[in-house]
JSON list of C-alpha atoms in Angstrom, two decimals:
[
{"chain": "A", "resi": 1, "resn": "UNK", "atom": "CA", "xyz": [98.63, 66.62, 103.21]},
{"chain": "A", "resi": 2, "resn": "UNK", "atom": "CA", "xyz": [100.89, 70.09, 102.75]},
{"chain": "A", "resi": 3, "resn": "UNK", "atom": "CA", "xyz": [101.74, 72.89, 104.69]},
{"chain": "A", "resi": 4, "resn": "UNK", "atom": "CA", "xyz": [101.88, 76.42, 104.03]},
{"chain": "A", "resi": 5, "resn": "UNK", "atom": "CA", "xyz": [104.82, 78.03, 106.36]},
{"chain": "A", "resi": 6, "resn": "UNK", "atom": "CA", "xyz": [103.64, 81.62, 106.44]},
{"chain": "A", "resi": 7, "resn": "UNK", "atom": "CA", "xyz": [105.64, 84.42, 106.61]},
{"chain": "A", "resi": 8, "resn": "UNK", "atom": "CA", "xyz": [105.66, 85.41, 110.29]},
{"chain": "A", "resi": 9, "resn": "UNK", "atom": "CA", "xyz": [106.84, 81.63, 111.10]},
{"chain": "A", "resi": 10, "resn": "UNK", "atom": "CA", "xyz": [109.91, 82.50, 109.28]},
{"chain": "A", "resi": 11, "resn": "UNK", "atom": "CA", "xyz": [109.88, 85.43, 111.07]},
{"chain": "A", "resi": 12, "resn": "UNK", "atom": "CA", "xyz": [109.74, 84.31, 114.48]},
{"chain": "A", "resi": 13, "resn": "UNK", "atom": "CA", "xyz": [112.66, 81.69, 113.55]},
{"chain": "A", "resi": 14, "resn": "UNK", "atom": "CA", "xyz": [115.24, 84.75, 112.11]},
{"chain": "A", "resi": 15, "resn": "UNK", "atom": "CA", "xyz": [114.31, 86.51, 115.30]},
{"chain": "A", "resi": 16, "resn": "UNK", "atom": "CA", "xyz": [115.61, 83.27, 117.34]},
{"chain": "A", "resi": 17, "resn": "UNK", "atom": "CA", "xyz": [119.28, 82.48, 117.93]},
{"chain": "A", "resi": 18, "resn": "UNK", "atom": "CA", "xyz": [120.95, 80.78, 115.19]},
{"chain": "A", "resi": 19, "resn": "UNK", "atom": "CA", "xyz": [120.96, 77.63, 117.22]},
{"chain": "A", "resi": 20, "resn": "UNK", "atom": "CA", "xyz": [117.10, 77.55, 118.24]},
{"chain": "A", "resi": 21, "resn": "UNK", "atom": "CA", "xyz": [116.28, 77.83, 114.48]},
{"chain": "A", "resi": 22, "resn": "UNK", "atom": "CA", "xyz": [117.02, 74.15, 113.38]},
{"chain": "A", "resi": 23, "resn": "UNK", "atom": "CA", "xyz": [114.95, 72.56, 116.20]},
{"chain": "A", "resi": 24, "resn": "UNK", "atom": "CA", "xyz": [112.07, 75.22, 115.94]},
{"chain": "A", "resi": 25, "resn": "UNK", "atom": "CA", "xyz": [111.54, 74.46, 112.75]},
{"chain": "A", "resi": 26, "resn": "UNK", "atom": "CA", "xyz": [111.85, 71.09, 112.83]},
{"chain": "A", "resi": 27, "resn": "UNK", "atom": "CA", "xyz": [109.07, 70.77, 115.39]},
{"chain": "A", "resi": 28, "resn": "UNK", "atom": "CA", "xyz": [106.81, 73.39, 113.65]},
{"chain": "A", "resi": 29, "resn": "UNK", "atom": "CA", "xyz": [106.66, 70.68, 110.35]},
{"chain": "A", "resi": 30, "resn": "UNK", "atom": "CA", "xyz": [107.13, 67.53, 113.34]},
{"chain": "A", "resi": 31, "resn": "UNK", "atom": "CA", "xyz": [103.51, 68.35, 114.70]},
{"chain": "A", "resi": 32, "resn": "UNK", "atom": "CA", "xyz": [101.92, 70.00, 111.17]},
{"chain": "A", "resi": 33, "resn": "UNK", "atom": "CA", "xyz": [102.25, 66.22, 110.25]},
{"chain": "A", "resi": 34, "resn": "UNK", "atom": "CA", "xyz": [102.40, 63.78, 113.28]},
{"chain": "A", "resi": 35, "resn": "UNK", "atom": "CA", "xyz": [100.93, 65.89, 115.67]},
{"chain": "A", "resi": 36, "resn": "UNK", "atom": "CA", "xyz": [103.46, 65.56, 118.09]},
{"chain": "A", "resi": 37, "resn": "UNK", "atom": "CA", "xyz": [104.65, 68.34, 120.33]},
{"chain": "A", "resi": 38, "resn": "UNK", "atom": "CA", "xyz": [108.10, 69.31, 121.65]},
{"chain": "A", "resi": 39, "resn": "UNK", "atom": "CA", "xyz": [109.58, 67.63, 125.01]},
{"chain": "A", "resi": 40, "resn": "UNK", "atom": "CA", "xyz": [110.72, 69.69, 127.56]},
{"chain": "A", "resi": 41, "resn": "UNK", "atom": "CA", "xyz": [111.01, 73.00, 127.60]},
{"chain": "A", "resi": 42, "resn": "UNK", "atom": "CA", "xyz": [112.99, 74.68, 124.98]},
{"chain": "A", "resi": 43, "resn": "UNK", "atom": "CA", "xyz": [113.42, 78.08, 125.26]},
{"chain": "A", "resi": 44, "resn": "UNK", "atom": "CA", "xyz": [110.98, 78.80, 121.74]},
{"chain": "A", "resi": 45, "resn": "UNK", "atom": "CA", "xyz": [108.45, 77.33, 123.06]},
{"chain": "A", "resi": 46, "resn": "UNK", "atom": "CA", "xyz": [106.26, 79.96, 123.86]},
{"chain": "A", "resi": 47, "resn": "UNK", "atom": "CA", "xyz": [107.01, 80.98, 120.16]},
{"chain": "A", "resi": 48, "resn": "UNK", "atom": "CA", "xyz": [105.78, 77.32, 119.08]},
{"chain": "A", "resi": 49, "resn": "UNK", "atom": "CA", "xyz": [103.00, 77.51, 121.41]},
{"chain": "A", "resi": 50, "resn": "UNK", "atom": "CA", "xyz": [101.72, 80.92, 119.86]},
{"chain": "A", "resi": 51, "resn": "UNK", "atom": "CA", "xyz": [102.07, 78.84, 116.32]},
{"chain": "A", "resi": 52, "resn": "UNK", "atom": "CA", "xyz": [100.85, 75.77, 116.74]},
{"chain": "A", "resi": 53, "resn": "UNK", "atom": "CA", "xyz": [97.41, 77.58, 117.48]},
{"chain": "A", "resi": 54, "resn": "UNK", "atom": "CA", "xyz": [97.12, 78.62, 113.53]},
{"chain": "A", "resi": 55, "resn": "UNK", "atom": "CA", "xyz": [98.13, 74.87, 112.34]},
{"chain": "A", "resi": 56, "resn": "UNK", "atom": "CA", "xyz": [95.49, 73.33, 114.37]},
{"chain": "A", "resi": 57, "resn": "UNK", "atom": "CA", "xyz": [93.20, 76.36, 113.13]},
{"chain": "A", "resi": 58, "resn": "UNK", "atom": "CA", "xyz": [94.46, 75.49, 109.42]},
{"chain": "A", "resi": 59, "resn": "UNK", "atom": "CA", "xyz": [93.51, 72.04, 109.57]},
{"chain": "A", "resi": 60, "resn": "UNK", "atom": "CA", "xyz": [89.67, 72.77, 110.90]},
{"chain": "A", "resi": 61, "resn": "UNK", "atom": "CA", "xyz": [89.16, 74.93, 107.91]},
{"chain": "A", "resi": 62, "resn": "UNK", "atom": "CA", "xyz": [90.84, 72.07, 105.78]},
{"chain": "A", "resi": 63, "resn": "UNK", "atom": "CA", "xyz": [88.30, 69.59, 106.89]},
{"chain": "A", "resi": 64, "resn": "UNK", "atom": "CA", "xyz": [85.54, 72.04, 106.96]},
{"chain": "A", "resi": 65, "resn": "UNK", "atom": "CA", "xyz": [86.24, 72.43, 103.06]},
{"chain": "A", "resi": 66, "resn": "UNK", "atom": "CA", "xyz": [86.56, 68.78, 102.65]},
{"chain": "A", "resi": 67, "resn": "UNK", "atom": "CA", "xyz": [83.11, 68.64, 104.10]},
{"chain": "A", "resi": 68, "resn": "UNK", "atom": "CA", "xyz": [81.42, 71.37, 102.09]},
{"chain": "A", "resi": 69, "resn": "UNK", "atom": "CA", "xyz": [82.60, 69.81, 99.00]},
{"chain": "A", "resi": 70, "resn": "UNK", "atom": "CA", "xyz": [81.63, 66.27, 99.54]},
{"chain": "A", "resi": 71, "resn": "UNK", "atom": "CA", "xyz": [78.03, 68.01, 100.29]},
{"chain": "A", "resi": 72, "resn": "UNK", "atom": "CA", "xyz": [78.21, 69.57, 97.22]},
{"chain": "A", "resi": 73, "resn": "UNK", "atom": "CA", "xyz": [79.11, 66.74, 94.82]},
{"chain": "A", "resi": 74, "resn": "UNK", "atom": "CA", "xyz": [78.67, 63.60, 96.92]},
{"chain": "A", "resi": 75, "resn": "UNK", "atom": "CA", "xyz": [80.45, 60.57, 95.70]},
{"chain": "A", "resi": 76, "resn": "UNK", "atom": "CA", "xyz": [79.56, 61.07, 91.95]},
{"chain": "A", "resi": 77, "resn": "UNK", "atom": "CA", "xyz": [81.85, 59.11, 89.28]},
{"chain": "A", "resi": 78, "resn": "UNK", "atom": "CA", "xyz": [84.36, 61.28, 88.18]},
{"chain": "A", "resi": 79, "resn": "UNK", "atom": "CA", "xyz": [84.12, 63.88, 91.04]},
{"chain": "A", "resi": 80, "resn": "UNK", "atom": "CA", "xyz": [86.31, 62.54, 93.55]},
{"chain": "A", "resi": 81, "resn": "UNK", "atom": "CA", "xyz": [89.48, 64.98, 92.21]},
{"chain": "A", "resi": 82, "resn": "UNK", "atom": "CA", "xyz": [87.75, 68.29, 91.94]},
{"chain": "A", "resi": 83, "resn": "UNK", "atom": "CA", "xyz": [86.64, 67.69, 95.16]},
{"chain": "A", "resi": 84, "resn": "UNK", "atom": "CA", "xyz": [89.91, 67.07, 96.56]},
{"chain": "A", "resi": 85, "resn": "UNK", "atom": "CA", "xyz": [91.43, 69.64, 94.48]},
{"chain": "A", "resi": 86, "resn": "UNK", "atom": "CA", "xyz": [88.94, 72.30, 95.92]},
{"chain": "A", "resi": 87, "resn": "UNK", "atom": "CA", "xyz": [89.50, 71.00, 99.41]},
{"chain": "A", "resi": 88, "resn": "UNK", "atom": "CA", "xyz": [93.05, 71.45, 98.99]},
{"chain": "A", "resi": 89, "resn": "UNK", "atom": "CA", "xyz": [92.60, 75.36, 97.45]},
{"chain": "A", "resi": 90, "resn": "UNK", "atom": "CA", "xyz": [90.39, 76.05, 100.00]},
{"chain": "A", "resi": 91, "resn": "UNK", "atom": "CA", "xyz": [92.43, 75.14, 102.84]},
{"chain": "A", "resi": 92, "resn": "UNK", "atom": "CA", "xyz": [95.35, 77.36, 100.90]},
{"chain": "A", "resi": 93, "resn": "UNK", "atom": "CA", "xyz": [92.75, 80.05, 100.94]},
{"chain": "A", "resi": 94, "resn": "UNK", "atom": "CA", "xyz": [92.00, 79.81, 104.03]},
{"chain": "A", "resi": 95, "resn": "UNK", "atom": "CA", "xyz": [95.39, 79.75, 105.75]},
{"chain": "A", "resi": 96, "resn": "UNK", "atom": "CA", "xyz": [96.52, 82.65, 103.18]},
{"chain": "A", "resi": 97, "resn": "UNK", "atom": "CA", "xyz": [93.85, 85.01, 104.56]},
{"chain": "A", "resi": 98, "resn": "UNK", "atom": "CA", "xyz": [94.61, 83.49, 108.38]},
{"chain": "A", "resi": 99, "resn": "UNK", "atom": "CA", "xyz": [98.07, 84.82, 107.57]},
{"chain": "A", "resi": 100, "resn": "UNK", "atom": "CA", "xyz": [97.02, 88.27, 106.81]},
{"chain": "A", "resi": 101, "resn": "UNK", "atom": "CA", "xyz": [95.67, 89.10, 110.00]},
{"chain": "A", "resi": 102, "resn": "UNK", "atom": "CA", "xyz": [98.29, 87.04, 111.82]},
{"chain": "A", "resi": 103, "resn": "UNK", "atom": "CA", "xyz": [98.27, 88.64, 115.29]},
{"chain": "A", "resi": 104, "resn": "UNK", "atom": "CA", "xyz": [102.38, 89.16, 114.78]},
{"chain": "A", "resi": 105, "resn": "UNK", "atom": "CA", "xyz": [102.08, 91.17, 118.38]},
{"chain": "A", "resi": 106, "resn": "UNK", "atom": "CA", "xyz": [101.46, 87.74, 119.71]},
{"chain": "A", "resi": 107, "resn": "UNK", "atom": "CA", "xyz": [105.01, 86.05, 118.49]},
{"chain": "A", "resi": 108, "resn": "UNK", "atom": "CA", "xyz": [106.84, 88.79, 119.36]},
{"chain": "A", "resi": 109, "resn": "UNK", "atom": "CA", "xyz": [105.51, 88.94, 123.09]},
{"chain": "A", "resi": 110, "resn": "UNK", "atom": "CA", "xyz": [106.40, 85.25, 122.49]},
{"chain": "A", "resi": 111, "resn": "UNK", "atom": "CA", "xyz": [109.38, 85.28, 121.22]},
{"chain": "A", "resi": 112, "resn": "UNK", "atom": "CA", "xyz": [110.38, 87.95, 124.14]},
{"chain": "A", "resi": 113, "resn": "UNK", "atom": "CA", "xyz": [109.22, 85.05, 126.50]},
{"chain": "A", "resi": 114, "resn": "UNK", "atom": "CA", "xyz": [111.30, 83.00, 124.69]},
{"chain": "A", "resi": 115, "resn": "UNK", "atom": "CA", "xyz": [114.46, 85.03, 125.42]},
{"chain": "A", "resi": 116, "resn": "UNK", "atom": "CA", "xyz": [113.63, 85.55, 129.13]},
{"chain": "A", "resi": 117, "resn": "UNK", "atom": "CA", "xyz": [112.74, 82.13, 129.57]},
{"chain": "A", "resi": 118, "resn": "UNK", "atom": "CA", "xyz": [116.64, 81.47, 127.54]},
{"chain": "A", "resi": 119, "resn": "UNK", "atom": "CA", "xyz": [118.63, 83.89, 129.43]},
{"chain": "A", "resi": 120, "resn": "UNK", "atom": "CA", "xyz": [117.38, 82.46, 132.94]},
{"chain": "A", "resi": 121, "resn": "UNK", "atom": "CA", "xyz": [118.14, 78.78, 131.49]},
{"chain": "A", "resi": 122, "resn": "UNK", "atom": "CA", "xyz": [121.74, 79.47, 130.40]},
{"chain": "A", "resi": 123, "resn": "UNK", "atom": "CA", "xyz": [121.64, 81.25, 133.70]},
{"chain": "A", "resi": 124, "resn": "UNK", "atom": "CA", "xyz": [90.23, 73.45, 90.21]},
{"chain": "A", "resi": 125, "resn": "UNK", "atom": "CA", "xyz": [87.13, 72.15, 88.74]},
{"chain": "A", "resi": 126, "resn": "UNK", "atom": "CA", "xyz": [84.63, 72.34, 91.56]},
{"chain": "A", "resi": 127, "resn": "UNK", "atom": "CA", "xyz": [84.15, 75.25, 93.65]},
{"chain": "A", "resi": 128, "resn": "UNK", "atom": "CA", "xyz": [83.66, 75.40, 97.66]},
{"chain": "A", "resi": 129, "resn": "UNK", "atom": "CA", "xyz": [82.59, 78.34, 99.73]},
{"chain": "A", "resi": 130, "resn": "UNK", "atom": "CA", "xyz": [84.65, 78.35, 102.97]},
{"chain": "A", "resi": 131, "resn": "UNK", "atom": "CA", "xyz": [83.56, 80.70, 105.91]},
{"chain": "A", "resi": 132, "resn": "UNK", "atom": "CA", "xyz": [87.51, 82.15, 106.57]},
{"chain": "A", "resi": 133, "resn": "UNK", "atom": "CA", "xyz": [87.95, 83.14, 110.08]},
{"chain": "A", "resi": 134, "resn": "UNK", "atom": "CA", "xyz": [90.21, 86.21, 110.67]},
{"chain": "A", "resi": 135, "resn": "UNK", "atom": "CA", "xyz": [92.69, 86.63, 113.20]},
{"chain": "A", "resi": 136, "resn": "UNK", "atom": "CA", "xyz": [92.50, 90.33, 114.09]},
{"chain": "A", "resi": 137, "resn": "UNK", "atom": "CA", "xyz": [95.49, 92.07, 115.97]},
{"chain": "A", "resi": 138, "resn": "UNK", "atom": "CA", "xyz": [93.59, 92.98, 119.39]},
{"chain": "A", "resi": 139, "resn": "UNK", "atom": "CA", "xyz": [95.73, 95.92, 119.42]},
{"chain": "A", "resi": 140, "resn": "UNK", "atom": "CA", "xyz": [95.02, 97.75, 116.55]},
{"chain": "A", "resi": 141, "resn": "UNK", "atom": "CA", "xyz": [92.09, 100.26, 117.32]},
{"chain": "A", "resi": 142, "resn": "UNK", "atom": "CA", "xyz": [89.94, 99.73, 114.01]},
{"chain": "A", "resi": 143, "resn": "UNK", "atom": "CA", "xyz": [87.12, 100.76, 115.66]},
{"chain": "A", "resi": 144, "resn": "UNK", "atom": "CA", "xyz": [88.42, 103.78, 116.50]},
{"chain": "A", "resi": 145, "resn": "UNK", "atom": "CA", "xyz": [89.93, 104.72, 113.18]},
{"chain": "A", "resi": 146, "resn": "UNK", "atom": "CA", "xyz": [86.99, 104.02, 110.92]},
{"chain": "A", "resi": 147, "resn": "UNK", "atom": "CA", "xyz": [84.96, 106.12, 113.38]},
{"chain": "A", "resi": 148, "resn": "UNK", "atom": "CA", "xyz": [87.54, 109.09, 113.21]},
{"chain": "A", "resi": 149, "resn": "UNK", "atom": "CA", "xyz": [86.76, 108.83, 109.04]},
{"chain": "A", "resi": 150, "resn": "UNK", "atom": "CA", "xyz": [83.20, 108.70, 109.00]},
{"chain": "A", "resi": 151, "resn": "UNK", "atom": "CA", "xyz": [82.62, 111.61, 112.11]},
{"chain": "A", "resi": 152, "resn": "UNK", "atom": "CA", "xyz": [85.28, 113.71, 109.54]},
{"chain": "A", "resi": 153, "resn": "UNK", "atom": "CA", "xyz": [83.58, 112.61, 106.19]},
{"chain": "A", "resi": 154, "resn": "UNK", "atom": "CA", "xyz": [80.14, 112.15, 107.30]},
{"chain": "A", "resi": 155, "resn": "UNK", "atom": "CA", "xyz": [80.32, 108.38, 106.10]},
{"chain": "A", "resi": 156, "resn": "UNK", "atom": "CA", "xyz": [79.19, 105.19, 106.96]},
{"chain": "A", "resi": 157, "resn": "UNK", "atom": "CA", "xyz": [82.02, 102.49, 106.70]},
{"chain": "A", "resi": 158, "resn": "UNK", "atom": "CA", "xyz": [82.08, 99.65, 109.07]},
{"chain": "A", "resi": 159, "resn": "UNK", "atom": "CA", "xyz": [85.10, 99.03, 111.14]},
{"chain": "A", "resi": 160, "resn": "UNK", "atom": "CA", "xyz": [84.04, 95.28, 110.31]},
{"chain": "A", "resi": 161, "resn": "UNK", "atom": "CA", "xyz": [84.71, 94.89, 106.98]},
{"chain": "A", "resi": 162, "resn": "UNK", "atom": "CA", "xyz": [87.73, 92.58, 106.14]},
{"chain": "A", "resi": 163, "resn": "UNK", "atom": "CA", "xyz": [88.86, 94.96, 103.21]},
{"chain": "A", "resi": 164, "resn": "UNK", "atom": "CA", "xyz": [89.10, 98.17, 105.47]},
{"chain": "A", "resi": 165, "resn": "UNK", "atom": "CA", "xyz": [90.82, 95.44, 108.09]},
{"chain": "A", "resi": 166, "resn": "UNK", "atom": "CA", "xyz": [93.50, 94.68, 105.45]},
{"chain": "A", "resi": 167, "resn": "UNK", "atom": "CA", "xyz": [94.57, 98.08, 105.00]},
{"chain": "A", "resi": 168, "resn": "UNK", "atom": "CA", "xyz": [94.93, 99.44, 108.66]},
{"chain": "A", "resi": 169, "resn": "UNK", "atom": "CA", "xyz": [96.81, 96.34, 109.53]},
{"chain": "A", "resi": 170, "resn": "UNK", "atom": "CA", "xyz": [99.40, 96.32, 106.47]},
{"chain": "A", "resi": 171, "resn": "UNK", "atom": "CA", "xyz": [100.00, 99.58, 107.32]},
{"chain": "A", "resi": 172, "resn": "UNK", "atom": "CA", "xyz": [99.88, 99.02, 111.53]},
{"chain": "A", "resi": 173, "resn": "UNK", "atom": "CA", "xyz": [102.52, 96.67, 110.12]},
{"chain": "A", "resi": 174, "resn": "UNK", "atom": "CA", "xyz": [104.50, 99.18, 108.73]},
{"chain": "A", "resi": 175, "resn": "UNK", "atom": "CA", "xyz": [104.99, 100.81, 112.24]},
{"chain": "A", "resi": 176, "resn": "UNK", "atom": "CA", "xyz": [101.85, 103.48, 111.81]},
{"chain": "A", "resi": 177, "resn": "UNK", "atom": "CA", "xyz": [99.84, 104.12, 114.75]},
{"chain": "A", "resi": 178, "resn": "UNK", "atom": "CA", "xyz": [96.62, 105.87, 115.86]},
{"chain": "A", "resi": 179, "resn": "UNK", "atom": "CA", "xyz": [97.97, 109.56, 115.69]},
{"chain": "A", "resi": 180, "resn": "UNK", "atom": "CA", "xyz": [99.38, 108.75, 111.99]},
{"chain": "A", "resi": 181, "resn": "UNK", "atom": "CA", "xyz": [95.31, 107.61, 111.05]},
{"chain": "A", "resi": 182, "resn": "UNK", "atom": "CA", "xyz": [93.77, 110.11, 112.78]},
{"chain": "A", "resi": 183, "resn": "UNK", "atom": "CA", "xyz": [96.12, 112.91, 111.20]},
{"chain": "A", "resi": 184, "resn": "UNK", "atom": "CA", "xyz": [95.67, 111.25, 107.88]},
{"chain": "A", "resi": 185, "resn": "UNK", "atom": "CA", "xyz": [92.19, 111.56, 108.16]},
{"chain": "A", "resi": 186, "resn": "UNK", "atom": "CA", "xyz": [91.96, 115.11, 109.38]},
{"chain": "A", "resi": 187, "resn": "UNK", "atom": "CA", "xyz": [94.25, 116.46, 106.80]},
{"chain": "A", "resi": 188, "resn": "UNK", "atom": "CA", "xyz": [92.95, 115.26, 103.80]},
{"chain": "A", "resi": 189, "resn": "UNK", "atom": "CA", "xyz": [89.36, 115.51, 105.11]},
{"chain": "A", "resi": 190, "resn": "UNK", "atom": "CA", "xyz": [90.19, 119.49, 105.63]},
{"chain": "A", "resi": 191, "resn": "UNK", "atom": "CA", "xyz": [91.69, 119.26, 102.11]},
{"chain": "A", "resi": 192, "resn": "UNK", "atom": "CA", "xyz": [89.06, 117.73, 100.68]},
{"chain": "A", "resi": 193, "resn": "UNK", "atom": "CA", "xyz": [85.17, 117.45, 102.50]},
{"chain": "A", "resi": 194, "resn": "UNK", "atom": "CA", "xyz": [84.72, 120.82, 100.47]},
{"chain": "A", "resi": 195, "resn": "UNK", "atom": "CA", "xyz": [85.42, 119.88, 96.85]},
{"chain": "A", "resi": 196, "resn": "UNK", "atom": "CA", "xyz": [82.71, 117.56, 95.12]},
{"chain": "A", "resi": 197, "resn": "UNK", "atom": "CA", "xyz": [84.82, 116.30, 93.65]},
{"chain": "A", "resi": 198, "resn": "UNK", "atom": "CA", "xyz": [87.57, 115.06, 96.06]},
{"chain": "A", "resi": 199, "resn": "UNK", "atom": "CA", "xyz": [85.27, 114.45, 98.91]},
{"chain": "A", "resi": 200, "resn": "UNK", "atom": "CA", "xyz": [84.41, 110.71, 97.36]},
{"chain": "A", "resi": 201, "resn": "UNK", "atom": "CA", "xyz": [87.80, 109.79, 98.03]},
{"chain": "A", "resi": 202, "resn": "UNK", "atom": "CA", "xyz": [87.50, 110.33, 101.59]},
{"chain": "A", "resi": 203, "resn": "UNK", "atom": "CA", "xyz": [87.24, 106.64, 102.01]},
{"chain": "A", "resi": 204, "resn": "UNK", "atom": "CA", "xyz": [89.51, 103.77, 103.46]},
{"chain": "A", "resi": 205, "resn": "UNK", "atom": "CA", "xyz": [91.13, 102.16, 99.99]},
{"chain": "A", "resi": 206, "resn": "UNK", "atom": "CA", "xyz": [92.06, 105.79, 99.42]},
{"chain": "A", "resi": 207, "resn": "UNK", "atom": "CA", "xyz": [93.36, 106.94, 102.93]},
{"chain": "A", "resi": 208, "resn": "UNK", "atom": "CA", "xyz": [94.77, 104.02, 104.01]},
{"chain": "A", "resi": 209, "resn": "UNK", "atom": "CA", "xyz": [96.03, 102.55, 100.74]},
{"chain": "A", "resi": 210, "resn": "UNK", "atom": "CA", "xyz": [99.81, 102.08, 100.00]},
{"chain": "A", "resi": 211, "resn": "UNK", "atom": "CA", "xyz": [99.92, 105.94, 99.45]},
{"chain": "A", "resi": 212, "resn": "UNK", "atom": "CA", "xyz": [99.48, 106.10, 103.58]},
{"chain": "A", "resi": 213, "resn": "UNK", "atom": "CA", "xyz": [102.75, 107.41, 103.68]},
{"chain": "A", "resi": 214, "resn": "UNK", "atom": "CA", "xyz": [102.57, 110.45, 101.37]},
{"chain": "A", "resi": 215, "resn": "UNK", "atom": "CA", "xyz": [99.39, 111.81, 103.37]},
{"chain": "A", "resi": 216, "resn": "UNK", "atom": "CA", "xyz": [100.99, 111.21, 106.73]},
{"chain": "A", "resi": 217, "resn": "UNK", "atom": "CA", "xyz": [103.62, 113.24, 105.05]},
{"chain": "A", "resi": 218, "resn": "UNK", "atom": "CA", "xyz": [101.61, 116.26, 103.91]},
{"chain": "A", "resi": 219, "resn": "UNK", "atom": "CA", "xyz": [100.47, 119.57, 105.58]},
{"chain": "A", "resi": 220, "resn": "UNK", "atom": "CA", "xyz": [97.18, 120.59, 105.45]},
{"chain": "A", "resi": 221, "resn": "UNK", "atom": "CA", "xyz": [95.72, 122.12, 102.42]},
{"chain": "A", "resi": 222, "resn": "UNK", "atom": "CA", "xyz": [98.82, 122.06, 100.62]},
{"chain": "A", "resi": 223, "resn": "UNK", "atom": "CA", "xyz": [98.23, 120.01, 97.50]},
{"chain": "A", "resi": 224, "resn": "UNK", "atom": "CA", "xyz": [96.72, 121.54, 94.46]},
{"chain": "A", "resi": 225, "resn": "UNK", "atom": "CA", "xyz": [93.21, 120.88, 92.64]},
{"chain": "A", "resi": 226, "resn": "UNK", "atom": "CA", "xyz": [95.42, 121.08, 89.50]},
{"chain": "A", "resi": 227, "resn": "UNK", "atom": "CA", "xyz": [97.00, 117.52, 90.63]},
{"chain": "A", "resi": 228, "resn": "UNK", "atom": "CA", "xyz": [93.96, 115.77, 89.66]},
{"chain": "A", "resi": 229, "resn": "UNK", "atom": "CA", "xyz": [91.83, 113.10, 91.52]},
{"chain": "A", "resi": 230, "resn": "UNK", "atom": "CA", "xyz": [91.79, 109.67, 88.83]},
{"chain": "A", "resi": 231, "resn": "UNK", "atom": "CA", "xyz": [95.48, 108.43, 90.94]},
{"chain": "A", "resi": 232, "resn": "UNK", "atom": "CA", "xyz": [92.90, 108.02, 93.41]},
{"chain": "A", "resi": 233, "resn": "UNK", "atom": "CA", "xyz": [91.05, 105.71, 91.62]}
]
């Protein structure tokens, strides 16, 4: 059995005092593979608490797969790797896109909990379909912003879809916010709704792509037809 340690575990342990790292970590891998929790009340709890959620999460999804595959290929001679193999890149999968839409609002809040609660103590070959189940940041409005972009664009896009999801959090992650979206969208929907051409691009993997930054950036109407649309692509 593995473990993936994602990225906002590491996080959460660099944000902790030197000290509380060691043991945090410790117990993170400690229940991943014996199940066992912390004693007491250490002052990252809260932080572990918040955590331990997405292990437990990982390891349904692991045994779903695990499932699926055996239902796929039964017991048949030969089979019994690529079914574990699958298992084991499904439960990767899984915990991969889990990680992506890691509610990092939640360990923070915990890890501030965790500081109050410290300060008053010191005072391969088979294939499996896996239904992934994404952890969405409750305070990211993407209802809101996908609404914005198809009242400006006269679109349809669904605040539901996991691709559009991916791009408003990375860049929620990068410290944008609502105004940032919605002036995004009404500057290069002023800039563009009118040109044929342009107007196509009016669409979440272009507006909210990596290039976020130089539209939140930019006036209204001030870039050129001459620039070209294919960077868009």
């Amino acid at each position: 059995m593995g473990m993936v340690i994602h990225d906002d575990f590491w996080a959460a342990a660099q944000a902790m005092p030197e000290k509380q790292r060691a043991p945090f970590i410790y117990a993170i891998v400690e229940y991943r593979f014996t199940g066992k929790e912390p004693q007491g009340s250490p002052a990252w709890l809260p932080t572990f608490l918040v955590l331990k959620g997405r292990l437990d999460m990982g390891d349904e999804k692991s045994e779903r797969a695990r499932k699926a595959a055996n239902a796929r290929w039964g017991n048949r001679p030969g089979k019994e790797d690529a079914v574990d193999d699958a298992a084991a890149r499904a439960q990767a999968d899984a915990q991969a896109h889990a990680g992506a839409y890691a509610d990092t609002d939640a360990v923070a809040h915990a890890q501030a909990d965790a500081d109050a609660h410290a300060g008053a103590s010191s005072c391969g070959n088979a294939e499996v379909e896996v239904e992934v189940e994404y952890i969405d940041n409750p305070l990211i409005p993407f209802d809101e912003i996908v609404h914005a972009l198809n009242e400006a664009a006269g679109t349809r896009y669904r605040s539901s879809s996991a691709k559009t999801r991916r791009l408003i959090h990375a860049r929620w992650a990068e410290g944008y916010r609502l105004p940032d979206f919605l002036a995004v969208i009404d500057t290069m929907a002023a800039e563009w709704a009118g040109d044929p051409k342009m107007a196509k691009y009016l669409r979440p993997s272009t507006l909210f792509s990596p290039k976020f930054e130089d539209y939140v950036n930019r006036g209204p109407r001030t870039r050129k037809e001459a620039d070209g649309y294919a960077e868009y692509d």
